[in-house]
mmCIF file of N, CA and C in Angstrom:
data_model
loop_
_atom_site.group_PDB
_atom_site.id
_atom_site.type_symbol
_atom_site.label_atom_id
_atom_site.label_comp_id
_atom_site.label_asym_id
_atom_site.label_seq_id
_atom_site.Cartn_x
_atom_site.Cartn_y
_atom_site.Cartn_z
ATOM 1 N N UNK A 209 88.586 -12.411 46.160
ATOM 2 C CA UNK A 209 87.354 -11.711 45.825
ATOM 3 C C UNK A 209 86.164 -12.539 46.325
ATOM 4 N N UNK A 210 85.079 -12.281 46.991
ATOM 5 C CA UNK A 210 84.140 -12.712 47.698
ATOM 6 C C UNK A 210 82.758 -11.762 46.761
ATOM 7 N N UNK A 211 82.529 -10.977 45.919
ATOM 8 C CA UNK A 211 81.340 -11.200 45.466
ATOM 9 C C UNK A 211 79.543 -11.579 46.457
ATOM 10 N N UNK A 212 80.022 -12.994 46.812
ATOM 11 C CA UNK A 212 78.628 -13.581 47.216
ATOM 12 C C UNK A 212 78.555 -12.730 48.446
ATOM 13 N N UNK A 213 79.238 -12.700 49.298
ATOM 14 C CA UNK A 213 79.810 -11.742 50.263
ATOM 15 C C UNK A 213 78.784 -10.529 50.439
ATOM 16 N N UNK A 214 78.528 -10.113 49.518
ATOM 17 C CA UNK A 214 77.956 -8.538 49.109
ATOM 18 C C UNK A 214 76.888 -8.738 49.043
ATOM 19 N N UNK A 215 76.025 -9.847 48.883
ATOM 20 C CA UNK A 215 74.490 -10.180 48.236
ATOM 21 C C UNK A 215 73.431 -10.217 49.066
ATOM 22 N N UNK A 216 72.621 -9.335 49.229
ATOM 23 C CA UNK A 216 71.805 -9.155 49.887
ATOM 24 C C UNK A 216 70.958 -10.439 50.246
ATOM 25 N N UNK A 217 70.432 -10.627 51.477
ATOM 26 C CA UNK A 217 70.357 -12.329 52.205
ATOM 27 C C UNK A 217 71.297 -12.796 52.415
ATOM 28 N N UNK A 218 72.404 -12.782 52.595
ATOM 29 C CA UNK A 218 73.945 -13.946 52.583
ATOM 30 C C UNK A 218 74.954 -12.753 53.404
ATOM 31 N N UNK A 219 75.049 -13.783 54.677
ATOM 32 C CA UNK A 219 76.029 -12.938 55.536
ATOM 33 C C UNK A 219 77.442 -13.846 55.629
ATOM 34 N N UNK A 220 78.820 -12.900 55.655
ATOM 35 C CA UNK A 220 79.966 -14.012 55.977
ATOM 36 C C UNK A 220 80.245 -13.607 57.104
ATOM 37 N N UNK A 221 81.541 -14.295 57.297
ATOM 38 C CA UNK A 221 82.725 -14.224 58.169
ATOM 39 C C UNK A 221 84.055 -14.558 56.989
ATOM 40 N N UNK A 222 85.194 -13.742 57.156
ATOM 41 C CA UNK A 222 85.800 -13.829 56.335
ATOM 42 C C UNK A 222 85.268 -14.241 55.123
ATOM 43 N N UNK A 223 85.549 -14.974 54.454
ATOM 44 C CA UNK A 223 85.403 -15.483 52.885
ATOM 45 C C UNK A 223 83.893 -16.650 52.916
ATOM 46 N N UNK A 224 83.925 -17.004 54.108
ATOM 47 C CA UNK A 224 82.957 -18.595 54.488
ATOM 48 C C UNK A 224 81.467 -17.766 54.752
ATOM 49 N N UNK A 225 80.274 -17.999 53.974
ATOM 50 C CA UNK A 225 79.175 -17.920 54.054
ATOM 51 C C UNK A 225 78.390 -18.143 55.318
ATOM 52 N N UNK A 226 77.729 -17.857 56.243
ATOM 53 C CA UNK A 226 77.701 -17.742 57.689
ATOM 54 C C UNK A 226 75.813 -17.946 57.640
ATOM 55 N N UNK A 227 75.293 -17.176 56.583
ATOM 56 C CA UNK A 227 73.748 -16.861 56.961
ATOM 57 C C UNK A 227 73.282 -17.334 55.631
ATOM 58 N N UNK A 228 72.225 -17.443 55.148
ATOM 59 C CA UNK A 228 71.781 -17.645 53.720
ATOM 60 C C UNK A 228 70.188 -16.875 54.244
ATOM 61 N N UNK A 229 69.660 -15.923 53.807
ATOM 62 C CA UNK A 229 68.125 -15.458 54.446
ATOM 63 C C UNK A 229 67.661 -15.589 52.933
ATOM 64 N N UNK A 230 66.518 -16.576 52.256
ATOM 65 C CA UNK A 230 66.027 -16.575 51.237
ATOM 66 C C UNK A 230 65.156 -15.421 50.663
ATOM 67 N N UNK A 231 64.222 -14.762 52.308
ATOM 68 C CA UNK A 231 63.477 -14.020 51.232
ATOM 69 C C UNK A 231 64.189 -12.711 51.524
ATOM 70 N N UNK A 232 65.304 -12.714 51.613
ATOM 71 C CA UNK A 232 66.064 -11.436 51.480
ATOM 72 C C UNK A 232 66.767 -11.620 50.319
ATOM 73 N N UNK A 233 66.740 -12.450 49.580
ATOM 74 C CA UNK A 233 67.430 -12.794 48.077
ATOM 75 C C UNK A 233 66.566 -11.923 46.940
ATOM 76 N N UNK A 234 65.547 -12.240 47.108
ATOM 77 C CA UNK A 234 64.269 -11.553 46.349
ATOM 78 C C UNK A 234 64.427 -11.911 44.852
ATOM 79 N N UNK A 235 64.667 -13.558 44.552
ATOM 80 C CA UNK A 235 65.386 -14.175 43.564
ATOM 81 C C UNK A 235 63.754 -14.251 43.009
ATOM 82 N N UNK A 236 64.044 -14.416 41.113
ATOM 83 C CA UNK A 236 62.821 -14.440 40.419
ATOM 84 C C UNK A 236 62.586 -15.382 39.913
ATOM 85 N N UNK A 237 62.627 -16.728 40.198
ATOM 86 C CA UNK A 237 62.554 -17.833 39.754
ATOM 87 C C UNK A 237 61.349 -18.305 40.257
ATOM 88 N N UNK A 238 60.326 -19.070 39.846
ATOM 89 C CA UNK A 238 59.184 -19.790 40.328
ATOM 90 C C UNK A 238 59.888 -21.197 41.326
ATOM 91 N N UNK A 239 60.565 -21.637 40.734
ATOM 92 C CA UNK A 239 60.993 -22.991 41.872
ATOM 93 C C UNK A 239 62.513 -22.089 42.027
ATOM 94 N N UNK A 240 62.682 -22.510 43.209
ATOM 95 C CA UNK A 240 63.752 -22.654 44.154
ATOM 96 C C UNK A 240 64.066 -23.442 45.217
ATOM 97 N N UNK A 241 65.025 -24.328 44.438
ATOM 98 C CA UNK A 241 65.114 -26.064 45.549
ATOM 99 C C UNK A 241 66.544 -25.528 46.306
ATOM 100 N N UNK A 242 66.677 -26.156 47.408
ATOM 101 C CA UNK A 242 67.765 -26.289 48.062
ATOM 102 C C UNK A 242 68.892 -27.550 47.206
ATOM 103 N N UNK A 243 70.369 -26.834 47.256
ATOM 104 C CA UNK A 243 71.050 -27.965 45.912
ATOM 105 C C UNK A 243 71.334 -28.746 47.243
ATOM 106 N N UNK A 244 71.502 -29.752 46.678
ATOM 107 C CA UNK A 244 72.451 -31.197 47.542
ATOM 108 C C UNK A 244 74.364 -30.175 47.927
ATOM 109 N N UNK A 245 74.599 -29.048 46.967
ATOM 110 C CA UNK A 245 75.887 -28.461 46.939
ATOM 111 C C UNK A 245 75.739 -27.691 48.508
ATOM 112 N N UNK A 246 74.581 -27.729 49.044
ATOM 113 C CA UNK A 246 74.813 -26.654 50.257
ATOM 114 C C UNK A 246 75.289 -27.291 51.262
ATOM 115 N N UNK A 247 75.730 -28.573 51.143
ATOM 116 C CA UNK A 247 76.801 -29.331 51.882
ATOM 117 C C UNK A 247 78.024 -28.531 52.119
ATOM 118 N N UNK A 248 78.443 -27.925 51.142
ATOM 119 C CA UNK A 248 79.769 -27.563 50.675
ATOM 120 C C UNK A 248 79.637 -26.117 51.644
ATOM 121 N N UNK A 249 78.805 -25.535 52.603
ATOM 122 C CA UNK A 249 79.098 -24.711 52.929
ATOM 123 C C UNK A 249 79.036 -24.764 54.454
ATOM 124 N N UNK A 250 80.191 -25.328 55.187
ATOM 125 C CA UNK A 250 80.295 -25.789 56.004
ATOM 126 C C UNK A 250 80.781 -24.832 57.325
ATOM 127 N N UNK A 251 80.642 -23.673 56.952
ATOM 128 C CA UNK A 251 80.516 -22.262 58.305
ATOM 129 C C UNK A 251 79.309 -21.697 58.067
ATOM 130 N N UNK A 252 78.063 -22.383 57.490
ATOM 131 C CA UNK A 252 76.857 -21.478 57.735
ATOM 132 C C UNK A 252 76.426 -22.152 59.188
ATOM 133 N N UNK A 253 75.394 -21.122 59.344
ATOM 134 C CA UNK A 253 75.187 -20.973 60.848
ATOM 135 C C UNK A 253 73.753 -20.713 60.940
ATOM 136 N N UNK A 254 73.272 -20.258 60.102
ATOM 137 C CA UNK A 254 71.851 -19.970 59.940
ATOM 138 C C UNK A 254 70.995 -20.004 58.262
ATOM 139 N N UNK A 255 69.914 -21.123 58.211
ATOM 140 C CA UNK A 255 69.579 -21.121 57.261
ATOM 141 C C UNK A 255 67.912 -20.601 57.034
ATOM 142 N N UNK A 256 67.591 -19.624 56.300
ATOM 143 C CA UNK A 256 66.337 -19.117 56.700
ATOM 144 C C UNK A 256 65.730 -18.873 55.339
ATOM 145 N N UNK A 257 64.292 -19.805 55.468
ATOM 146 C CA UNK A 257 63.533 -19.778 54.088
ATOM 147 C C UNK A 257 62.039 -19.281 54.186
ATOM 148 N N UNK A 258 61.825 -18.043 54.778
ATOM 149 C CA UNK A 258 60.480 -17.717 55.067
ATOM 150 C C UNK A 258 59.158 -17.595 53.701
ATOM 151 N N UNK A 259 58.873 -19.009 53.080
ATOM 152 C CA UNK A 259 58.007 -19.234 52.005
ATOM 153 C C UNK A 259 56.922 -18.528 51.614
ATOM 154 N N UNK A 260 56.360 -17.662 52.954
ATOM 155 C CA UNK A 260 55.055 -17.216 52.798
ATOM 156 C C UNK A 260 55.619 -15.518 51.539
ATOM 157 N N UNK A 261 56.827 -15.268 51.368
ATOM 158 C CA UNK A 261 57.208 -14.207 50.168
ATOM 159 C C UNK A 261 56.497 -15.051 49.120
ATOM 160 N N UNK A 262 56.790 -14.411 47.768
ATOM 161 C CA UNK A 262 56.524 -15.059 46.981
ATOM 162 C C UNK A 262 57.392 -15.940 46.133
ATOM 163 N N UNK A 263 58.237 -16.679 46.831
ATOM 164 C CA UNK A 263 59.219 -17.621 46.055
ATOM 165 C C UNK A 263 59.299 -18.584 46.955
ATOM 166 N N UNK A 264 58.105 -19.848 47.443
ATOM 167 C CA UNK A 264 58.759 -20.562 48.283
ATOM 168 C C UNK A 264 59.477 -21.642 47.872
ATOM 169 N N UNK A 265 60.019 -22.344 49.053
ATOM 170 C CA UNK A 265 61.099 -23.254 48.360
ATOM 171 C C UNK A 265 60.476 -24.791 47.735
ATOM 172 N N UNK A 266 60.714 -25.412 47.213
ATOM 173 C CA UNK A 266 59.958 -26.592 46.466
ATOM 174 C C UNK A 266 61.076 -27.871 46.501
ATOM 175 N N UNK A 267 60.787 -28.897 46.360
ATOM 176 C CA UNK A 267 61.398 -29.837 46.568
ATOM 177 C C UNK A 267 61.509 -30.615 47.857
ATOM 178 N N UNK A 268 62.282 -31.328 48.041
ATOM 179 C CA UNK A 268 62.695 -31.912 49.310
ATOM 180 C C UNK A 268 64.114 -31.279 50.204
ATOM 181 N N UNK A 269 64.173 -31.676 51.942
ATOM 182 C CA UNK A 269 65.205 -31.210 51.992
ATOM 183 C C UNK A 269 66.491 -32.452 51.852
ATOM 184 N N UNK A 270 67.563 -31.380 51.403
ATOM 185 C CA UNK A 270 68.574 -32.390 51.049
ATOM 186 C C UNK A 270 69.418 -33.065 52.621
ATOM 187 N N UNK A 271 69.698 -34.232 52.526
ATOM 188 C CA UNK A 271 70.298 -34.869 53.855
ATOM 189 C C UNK A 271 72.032 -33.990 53.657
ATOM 190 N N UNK A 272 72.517 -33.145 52.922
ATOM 191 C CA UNK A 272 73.819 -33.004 53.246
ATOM 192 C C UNK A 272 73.355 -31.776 54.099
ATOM 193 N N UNK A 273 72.204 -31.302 54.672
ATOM 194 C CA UNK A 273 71.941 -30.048 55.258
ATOM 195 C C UNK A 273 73.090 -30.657 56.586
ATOM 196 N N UNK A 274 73.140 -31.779 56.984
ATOM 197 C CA UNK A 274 73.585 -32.777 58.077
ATOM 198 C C UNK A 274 74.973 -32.549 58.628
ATOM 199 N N UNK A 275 75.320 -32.584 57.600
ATOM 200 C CA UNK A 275 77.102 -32.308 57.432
ATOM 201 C C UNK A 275 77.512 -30.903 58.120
ATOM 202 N N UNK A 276 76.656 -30.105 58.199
ATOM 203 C CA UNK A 276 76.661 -28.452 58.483
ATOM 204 C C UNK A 276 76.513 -28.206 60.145
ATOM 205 N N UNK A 277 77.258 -29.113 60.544
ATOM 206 C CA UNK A 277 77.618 -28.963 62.603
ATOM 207 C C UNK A 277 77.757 -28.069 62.924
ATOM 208 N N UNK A 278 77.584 -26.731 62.440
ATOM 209 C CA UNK A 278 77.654 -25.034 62.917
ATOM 210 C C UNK A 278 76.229 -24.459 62.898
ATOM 211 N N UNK A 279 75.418 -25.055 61.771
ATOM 212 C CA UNK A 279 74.282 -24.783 62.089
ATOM 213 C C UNK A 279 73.326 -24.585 63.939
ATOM 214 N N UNK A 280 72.911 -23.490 63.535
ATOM 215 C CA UNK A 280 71.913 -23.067 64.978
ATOM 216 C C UNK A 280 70.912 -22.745 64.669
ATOM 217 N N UNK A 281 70.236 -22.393 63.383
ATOM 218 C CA UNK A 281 68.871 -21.794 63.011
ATOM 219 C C UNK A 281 68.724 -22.635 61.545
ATOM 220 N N UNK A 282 67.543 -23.217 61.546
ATOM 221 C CA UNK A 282 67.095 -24.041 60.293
ATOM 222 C C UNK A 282 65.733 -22.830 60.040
ATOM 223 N N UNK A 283 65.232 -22.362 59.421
ATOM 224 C CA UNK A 283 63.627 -21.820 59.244
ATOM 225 C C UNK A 283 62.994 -22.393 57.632
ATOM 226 N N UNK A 284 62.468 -23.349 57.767
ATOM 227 C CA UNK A 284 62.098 -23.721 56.046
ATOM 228 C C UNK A 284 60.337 -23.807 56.402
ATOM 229 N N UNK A 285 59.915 -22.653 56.996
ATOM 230 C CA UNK A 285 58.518 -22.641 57.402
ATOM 231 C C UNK A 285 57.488 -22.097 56.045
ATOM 232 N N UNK A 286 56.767 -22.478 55.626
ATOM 233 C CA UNK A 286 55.448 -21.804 54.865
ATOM 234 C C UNK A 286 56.251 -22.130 53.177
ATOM 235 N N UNK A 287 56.565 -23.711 53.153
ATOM 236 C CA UNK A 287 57.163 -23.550 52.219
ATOM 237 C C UNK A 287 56.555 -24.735 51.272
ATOM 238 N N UNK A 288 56.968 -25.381 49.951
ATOM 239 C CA UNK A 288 56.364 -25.967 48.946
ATOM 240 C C UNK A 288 57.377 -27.175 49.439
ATOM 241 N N UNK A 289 57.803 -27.825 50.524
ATOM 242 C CA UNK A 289 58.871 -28.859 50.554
ATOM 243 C C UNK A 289 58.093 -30.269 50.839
ATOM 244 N N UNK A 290 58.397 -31.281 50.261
ATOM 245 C CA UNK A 290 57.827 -32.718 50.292
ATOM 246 C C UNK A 290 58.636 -34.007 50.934
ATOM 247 N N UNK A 291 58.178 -34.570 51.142
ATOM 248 C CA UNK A 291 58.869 -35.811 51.503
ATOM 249 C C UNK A 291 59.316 -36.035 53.236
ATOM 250 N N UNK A 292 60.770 -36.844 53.456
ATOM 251 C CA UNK A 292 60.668 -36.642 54.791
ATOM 252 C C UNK A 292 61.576 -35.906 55.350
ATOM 253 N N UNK A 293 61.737 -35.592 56.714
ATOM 254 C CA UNK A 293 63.030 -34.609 56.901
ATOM 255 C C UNK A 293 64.220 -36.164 57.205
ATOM 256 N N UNK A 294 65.473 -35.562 56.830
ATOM 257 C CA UNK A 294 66.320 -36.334 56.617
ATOM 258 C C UNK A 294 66.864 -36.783 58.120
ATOM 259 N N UNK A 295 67.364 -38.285 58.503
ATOM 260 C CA UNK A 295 67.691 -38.033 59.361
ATOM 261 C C UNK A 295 68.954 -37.755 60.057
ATOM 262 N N UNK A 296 69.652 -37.457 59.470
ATOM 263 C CA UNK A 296 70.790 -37.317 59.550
ATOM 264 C C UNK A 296 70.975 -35.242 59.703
ATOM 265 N N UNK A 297 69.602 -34.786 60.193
ATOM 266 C CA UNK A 297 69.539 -33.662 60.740
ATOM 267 C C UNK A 297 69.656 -34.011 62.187
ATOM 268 N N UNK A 298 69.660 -35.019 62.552
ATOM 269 C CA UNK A 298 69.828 -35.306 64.028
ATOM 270 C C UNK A 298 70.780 -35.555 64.817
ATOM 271 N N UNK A 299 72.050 -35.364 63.800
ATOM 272 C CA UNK A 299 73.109 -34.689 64.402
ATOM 273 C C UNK A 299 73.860 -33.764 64.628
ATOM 274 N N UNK A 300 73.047 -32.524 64.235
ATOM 275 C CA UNK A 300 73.025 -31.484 64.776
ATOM 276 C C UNK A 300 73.025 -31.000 66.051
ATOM 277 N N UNK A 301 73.547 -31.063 65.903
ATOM 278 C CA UNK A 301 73.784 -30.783 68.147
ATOM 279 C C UNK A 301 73.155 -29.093 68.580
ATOM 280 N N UNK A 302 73.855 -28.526 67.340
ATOM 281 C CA UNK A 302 73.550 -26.971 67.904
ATOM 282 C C UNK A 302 72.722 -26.573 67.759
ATOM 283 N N UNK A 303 71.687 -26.757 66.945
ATOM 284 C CA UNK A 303 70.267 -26.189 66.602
ATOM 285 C C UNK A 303 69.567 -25.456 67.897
ATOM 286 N N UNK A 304 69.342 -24.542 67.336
ATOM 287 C CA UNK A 304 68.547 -24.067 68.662
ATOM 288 C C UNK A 304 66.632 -23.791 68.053
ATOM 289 N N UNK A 305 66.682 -23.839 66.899
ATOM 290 C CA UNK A 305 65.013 -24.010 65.764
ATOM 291 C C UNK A 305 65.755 -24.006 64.588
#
């Protein structure tokens, strides 16, 4: 059963989470941080946080974004995020933005 699968913003491939689109979540929370757990999703391919909706993201970004070598699209533009970008985004090979 895949559930997350179905959720509007979040695209798969088989069972493995592929896309995450934040402001297609249309989640009602005032903060929304990226967890250190999005390590754990290691067939996404595109991560997209367009802040200027009204839920942007807050916090810092987490260095396990790093671990995610399938990644090709990062978007964390118009958002509430602090600190520095990690560097261990720099082994990302595939990024294309």
């Amino acid at each position: 059963n895949k559930p997350h699968c179905n959720w509007i913003g979040i695209e798969c491939r088989g069972r493995n989470v592929t896309t995450i689109d934040f402001a297609m979540l249309n989640m009602s929370s005032d903060i929304i941080k990226l967890p250190t757990e999005i390590g754990f999703l290691t067939s996404l391919r595109s991560l997209l946080a367009d802040g200027s909706n009204n839920n942007p993201l807050t916090g810092t970004i987490p260095s396990e974004l790093g671990v995610l070598t399938q990644l090709t699209q990062i978007g964390l533009y118009d958002n509430s995020l602090h600190g520095n970008i990690p560097t261990e985004l720099g082994t990302l090979t595939s990024l294309n933005y």
